PDB file of C-alpha atoms in Angstrom:
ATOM      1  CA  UNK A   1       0.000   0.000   0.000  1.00 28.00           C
ATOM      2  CA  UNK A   2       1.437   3.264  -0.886  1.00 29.00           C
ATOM      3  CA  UNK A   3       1.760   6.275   1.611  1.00 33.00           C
ATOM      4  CA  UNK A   4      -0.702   9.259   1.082  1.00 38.00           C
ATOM      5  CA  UNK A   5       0.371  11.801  -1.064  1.00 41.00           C
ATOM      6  CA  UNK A   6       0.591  15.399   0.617  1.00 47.00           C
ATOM      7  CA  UNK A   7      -2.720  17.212   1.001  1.00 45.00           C
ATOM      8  CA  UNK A   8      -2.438  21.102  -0.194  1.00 47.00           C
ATOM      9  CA  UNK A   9      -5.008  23.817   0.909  1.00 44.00           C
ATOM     10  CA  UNK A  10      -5.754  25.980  -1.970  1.00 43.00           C
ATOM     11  CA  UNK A  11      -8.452  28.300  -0.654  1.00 47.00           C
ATOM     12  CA  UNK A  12     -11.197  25.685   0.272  1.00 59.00           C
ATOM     13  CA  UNK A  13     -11.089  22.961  -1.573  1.00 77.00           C
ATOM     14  CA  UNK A  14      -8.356  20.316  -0.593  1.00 93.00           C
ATOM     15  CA  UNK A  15      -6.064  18.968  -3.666  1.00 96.00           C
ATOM     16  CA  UNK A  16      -3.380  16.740  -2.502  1.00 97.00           C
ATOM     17  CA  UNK A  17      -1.285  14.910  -5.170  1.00 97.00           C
ATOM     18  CA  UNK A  18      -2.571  11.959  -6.913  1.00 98.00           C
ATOM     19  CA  UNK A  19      -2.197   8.030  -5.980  1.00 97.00           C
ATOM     20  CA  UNK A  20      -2.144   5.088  -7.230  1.00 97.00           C
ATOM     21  CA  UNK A  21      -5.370   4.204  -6.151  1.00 97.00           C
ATOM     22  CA  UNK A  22      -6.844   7.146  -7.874  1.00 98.00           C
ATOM     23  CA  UNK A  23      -6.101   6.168 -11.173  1.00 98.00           C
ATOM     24  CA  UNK A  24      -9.740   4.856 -12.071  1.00 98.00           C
ATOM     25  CA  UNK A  25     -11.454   7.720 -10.800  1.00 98.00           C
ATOM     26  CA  UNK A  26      -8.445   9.866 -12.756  1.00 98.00           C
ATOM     27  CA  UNK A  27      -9.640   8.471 -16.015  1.00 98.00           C
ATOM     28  CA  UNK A  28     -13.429   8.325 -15.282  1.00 98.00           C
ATOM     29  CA  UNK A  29     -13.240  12.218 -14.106  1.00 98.00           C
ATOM     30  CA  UNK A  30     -11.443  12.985 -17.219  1.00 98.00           C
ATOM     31  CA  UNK A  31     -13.399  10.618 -19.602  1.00 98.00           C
ATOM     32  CA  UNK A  32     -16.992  12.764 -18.311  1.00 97.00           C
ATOM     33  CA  UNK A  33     -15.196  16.296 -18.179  1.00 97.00           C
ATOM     34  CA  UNK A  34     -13.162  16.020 -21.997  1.00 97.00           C
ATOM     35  CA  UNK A  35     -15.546  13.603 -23.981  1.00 95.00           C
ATOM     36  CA  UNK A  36     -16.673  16.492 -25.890  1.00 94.00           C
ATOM     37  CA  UNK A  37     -13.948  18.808 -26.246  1.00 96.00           C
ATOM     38  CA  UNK A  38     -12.744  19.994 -29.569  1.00 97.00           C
ATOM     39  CA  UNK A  39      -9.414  18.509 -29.058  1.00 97.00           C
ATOM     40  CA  UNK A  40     -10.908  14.819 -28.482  1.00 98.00           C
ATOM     41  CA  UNK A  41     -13.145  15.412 -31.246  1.00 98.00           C
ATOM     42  CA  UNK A  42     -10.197  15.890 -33.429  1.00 98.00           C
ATOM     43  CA  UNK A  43      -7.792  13.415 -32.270  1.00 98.00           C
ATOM     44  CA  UNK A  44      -9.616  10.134 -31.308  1.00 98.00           C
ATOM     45  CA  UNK A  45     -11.983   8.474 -34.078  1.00 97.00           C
ATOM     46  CA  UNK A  46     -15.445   7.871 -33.631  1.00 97.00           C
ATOM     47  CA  UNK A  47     -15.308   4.367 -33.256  1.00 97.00           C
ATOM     48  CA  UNK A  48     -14.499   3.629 -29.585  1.00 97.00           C
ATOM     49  CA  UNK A  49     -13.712   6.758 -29.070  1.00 98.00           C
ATOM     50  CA  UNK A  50     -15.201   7.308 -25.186  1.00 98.00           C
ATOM     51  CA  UNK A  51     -13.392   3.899 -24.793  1.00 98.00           C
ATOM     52  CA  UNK A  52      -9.915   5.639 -26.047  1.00 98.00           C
ATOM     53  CA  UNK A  53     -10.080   8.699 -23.997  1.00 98.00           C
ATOM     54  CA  UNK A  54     -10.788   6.496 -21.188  1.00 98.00           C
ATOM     55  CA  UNK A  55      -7.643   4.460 -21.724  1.00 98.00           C
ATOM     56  CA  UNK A  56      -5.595   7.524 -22.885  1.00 98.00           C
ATOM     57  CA  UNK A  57      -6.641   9.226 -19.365  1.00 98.00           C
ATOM     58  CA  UNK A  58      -6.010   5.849 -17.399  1.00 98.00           C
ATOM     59  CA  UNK A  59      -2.892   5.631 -18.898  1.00 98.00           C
ATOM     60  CA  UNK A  60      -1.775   9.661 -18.272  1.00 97.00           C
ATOM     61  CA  UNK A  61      -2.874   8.908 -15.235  1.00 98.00           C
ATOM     62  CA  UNK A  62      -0.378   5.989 -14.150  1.00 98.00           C
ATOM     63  CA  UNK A  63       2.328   8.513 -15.810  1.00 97.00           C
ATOM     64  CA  UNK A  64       1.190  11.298 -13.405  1.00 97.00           C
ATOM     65  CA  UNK A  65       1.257   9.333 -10.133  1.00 97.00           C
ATOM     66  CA  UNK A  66       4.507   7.687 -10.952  1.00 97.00           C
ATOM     67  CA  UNK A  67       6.131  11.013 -11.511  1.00 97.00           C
ATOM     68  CA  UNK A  68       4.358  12.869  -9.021  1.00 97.00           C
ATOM     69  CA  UNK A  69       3.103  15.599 -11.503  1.00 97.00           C
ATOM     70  CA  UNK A  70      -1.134  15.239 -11.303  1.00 98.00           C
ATOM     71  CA  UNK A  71      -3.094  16.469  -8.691  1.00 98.00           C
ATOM     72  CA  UNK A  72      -6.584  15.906  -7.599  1.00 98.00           C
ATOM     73  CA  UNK A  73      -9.397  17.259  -5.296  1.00 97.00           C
ATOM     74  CA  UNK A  74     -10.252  14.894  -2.179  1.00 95.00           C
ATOM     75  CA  UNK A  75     -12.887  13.278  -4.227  1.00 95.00           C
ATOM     76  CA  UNK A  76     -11.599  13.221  -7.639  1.00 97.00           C
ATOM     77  CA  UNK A  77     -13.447  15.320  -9.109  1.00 97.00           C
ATOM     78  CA  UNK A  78     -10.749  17.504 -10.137  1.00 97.00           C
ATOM     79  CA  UNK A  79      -7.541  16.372 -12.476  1.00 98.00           C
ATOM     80  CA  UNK A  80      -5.288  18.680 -13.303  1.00 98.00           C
ATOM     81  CA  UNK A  81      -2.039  16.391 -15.182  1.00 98.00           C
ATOM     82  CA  UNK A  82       1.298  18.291 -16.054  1.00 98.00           C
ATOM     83  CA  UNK A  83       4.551  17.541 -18.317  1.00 96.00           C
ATOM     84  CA  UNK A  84       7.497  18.741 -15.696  1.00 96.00           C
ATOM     85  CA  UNK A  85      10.559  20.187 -17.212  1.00 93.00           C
ATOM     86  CA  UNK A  86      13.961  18.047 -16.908  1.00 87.00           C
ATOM     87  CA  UNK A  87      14.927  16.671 -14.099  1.00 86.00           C
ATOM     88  CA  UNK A  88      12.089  18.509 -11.611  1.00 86.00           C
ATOM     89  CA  UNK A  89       9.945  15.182 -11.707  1.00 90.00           C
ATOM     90  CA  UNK A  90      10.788  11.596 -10.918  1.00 93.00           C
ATOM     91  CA  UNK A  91      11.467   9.694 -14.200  1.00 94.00           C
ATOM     92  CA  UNK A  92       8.695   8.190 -16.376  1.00 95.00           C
ATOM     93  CA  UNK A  93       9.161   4.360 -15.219  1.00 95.00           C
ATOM     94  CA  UNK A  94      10.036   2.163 -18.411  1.00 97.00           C
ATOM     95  CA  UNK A  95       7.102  -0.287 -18.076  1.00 96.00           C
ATOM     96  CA  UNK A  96       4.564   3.218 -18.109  1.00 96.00           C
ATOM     97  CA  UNK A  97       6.547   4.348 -20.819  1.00 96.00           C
ATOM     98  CA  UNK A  98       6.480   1.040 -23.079  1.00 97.00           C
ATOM     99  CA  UNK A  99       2.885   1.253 -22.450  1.00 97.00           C
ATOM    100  CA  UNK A 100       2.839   4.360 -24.072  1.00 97.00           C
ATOM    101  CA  UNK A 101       4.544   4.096 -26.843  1.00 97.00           C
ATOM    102  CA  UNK A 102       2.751   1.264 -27.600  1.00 97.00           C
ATOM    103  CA  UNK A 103      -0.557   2.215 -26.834  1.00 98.00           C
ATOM    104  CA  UNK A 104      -0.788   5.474 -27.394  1.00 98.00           C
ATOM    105  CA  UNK A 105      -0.288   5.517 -31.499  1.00 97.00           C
ATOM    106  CA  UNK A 106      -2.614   2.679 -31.298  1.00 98.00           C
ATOM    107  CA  UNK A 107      -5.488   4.663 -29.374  1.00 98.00           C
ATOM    108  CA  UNK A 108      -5.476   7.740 -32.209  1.00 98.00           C
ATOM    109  CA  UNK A 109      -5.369   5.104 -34.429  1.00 98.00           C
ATOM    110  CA  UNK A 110      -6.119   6.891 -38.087  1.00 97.00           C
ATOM    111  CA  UNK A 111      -5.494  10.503 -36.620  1.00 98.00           C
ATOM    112  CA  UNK A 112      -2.138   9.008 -35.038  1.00 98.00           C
ATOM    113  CA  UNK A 113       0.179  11.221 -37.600  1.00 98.00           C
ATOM    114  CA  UNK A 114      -1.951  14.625 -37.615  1.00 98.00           C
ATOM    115  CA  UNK A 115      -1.606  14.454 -33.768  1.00 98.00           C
ATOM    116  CA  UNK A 116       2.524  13.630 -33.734  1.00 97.00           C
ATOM    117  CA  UNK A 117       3.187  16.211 -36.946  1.00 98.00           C
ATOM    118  CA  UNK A 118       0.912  18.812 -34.606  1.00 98.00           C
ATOM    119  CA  UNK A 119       2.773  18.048 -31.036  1.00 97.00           C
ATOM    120  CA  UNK A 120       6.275  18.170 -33.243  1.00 96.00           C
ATOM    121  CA  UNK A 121       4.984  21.871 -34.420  1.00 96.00           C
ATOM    122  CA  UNK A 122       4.029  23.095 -31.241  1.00 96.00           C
ATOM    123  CA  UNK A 123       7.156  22.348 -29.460  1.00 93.00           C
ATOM    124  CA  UNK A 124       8.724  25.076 -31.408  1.00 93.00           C
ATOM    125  CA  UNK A 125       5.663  27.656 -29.882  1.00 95.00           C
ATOM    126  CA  UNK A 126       6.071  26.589 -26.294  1.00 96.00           C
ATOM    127  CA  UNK A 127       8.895  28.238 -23.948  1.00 95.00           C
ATOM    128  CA  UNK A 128      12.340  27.391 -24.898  1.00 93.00           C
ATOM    129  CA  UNK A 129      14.349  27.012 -21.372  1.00 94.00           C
ATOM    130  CA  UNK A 130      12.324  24.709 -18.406  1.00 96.00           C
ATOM    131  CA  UNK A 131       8.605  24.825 -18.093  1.00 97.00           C
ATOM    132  CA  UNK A 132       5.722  23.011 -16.486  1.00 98.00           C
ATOM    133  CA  UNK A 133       2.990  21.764 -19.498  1.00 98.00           C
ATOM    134  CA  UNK A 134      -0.647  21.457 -18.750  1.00 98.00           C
ATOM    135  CA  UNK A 135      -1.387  18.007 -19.953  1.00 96.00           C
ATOM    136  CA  UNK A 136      -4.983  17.605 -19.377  1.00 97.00           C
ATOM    137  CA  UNK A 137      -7.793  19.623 -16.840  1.00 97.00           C
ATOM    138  CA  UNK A 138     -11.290  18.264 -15.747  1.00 96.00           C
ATOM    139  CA  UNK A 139     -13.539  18.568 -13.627  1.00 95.00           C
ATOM    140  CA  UNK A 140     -16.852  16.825 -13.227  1.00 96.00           C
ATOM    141  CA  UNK A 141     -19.930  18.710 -14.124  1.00 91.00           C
ATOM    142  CA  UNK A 142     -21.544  18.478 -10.598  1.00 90.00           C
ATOM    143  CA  UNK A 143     -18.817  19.906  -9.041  1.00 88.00           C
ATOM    144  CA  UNK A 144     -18.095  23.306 -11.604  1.00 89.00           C
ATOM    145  CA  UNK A 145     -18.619  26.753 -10.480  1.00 85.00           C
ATOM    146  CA  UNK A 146     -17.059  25.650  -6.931  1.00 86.00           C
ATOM    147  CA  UNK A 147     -12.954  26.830  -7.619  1.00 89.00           C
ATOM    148  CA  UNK A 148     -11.905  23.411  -8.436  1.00 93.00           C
ATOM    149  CA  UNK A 149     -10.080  23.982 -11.377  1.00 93.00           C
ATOM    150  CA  UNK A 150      -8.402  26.855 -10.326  1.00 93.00           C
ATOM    151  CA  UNK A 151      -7.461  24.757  -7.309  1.00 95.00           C
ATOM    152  CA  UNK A 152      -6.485  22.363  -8.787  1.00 97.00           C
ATOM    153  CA  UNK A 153      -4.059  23.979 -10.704  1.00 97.00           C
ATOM    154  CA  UNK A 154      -2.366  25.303  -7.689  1.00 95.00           C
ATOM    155  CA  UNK A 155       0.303  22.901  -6.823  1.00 97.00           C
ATOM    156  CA  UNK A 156       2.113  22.993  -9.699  1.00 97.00           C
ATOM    157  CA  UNK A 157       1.914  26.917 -10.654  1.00 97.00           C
ATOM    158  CA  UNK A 158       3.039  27.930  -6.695  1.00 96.00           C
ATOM    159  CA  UNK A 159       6.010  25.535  -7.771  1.00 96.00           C
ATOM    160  CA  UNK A 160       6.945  27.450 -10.912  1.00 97.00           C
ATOM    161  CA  UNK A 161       6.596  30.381  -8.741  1.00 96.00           C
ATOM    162  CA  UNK A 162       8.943  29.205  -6.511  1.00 96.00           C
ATOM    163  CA  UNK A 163      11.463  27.548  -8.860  1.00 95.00           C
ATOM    164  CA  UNK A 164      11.073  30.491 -11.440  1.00 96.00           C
ATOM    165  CA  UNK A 165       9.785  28.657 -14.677  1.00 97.00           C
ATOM    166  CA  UNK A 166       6.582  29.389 -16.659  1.00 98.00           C
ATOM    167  CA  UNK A 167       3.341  27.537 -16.867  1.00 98.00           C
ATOM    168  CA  UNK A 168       2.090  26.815 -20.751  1.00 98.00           C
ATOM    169  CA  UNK A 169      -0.666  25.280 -22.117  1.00 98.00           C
ATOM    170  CA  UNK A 170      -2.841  24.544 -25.107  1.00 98.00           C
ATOM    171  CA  UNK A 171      -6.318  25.627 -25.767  1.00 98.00           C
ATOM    172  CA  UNK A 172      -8.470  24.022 -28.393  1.00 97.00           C
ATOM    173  CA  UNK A 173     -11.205  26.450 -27.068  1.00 96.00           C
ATOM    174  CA  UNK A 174     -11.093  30.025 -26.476  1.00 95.00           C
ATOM    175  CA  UNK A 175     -13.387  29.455 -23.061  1.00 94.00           C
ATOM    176  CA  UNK A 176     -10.024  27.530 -21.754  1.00 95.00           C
ATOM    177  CA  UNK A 177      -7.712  30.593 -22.721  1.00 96.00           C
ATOM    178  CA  UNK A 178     -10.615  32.958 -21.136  1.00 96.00           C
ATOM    179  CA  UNK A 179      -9.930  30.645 -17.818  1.00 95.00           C
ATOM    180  CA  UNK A 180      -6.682  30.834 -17.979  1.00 96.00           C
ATOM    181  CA  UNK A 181      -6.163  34.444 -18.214  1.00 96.00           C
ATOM    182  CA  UNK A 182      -8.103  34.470 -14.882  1.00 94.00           C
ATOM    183  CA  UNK A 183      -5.074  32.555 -13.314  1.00 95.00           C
ATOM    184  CA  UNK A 184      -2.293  34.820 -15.010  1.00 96.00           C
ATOM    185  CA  UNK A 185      -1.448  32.794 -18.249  1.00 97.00           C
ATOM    186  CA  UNK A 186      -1.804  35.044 -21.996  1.00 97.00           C
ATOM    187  CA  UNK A 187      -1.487  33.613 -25.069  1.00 98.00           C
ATOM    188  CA  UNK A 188       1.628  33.824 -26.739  1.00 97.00           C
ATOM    189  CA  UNK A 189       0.621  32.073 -30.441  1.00 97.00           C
ATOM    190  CA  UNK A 190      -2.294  31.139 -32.291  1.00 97.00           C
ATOM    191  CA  UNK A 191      -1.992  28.495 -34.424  1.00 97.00           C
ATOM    192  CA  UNK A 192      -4.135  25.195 -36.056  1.00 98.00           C
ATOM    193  CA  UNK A 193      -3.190  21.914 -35.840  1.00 98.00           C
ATOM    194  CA  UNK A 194      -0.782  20.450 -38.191  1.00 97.00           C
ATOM    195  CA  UNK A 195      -3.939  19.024 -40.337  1.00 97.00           C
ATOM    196  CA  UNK A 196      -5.773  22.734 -40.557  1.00 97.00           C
ATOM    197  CA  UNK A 197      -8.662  21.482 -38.402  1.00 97.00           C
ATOM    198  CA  UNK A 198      -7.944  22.564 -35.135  1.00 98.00           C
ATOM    199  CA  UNK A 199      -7.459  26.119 -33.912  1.00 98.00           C
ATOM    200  CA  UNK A 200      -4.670  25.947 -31.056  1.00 98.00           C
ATOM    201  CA  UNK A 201      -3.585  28.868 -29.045  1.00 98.00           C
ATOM    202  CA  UNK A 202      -0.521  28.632 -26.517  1.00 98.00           C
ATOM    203  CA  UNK A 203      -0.505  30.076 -23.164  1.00 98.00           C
ATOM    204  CA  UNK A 204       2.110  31.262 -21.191  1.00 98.00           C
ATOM    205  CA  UNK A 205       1.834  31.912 -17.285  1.00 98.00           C
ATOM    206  CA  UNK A 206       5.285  33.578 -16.067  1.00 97.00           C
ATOM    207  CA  UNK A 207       6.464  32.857 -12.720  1.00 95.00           C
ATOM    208  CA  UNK A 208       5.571  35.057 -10.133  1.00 88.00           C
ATOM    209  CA  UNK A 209       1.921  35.950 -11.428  1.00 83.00           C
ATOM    210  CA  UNK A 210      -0.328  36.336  -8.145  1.00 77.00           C
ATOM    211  CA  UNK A 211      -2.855  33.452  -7.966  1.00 69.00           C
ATOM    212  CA  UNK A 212      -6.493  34.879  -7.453  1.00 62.00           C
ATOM    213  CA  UNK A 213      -8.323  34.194  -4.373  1.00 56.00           C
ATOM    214  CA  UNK A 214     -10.620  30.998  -4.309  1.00 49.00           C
TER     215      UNK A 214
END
């Protein structure tokens, strides 16, 4: 049995790093709160494709509890997943990364290349030097309007204040960019996916940006 991971207060809600034994809730919180998003839309086929995102988001999250870099509200009804720059996370362990190399190309299945030739071309737009990535955010829709996503964001943006790196992120929306703003990130590119399909703007959050009050 593993130890608890550290419980955070961020304003009221309580976020405390993910565990192992969160990693079904992880992907059913993220399966409800992304099935329609733009982005999944675009990347997953129709066929199977609440079945993919589930297995994608089970899968991120057995990469996120192994390197300590997803966080969660008490219940789970809150994900927020990150990419950590170089060396600030515990290493991806090689049977979670086999896992997704194999499974990952297999999940996007016919949308596989547009999604590698887009990730390839948005390297180039994110933040050269060390960063923290916003991999995935979700929260369930009976617990919205109540902070949680700000919240549980927290963690990892009072650690790139503290270590002096940015925040980036994605949007495939420009409701997630008008969020984001809220929590000091502005968008540094707009862009479309390597396909033409999907509009993409990038995000940056500098260090140092006061967090709003929850």
């Amino acid at each position: 049995m593993s130890e608890p991971g550290r419980t955070v207060h961020v304003g009221v809600p309580l976020i405390r790093a993910a565990e192992p034994r969160d990693v079904p809730r992880i992907a059913a919180t993220l399966t409800v709160a992304l099935a329609e998003s733009r982005w999944v839309r675009w990347a997953l086929p129709v066929d199977g494709r609440t079945q993919r995102l589930t297995r994608l988001a089970e899968l991120d999250g057995h990469r996120g509890v192994t390197t300590g870099t997803t966080w969660v509200s008490e219940d789970v009804d809150a994900v927020a997943s990150w990419d950590a720059p170089s060396g600030a996370a515990t290493p991806v362990p090689a049977d979670v990364r086999a896992a997704l190399d194999r499974e990952v190309p297999r999940l996007h299945a016919d949308r596989a290349d547009a999604v590698a030739r887009t990730e390839a071309e948005l390297a180039a737009a994110l933040p050269d030097g060390p960063h923290w990535r916003l991999r995935a955010l979700g929260t369930r829709p009976r617990s919205r309007r109540r902070g949680l996503g700000g919240a549980v964001l927290g963690p990892a943006l009072a650690r790139c204040d503290a270590e002096g790196v940015p925040a980036a992120l994605v949007a495939p929306a420009w409701a997630i960019v008008r969020f984001a703003r809220g929590l000091g990130f502005e968008v540094t590119q707009a862009t479309r996916s390597a396909d033409g399909q999907l509009p993409l703007w990038v995000a940056v959050r500098p260090p140092g940006v006061p967090m709003p009050e929850l």
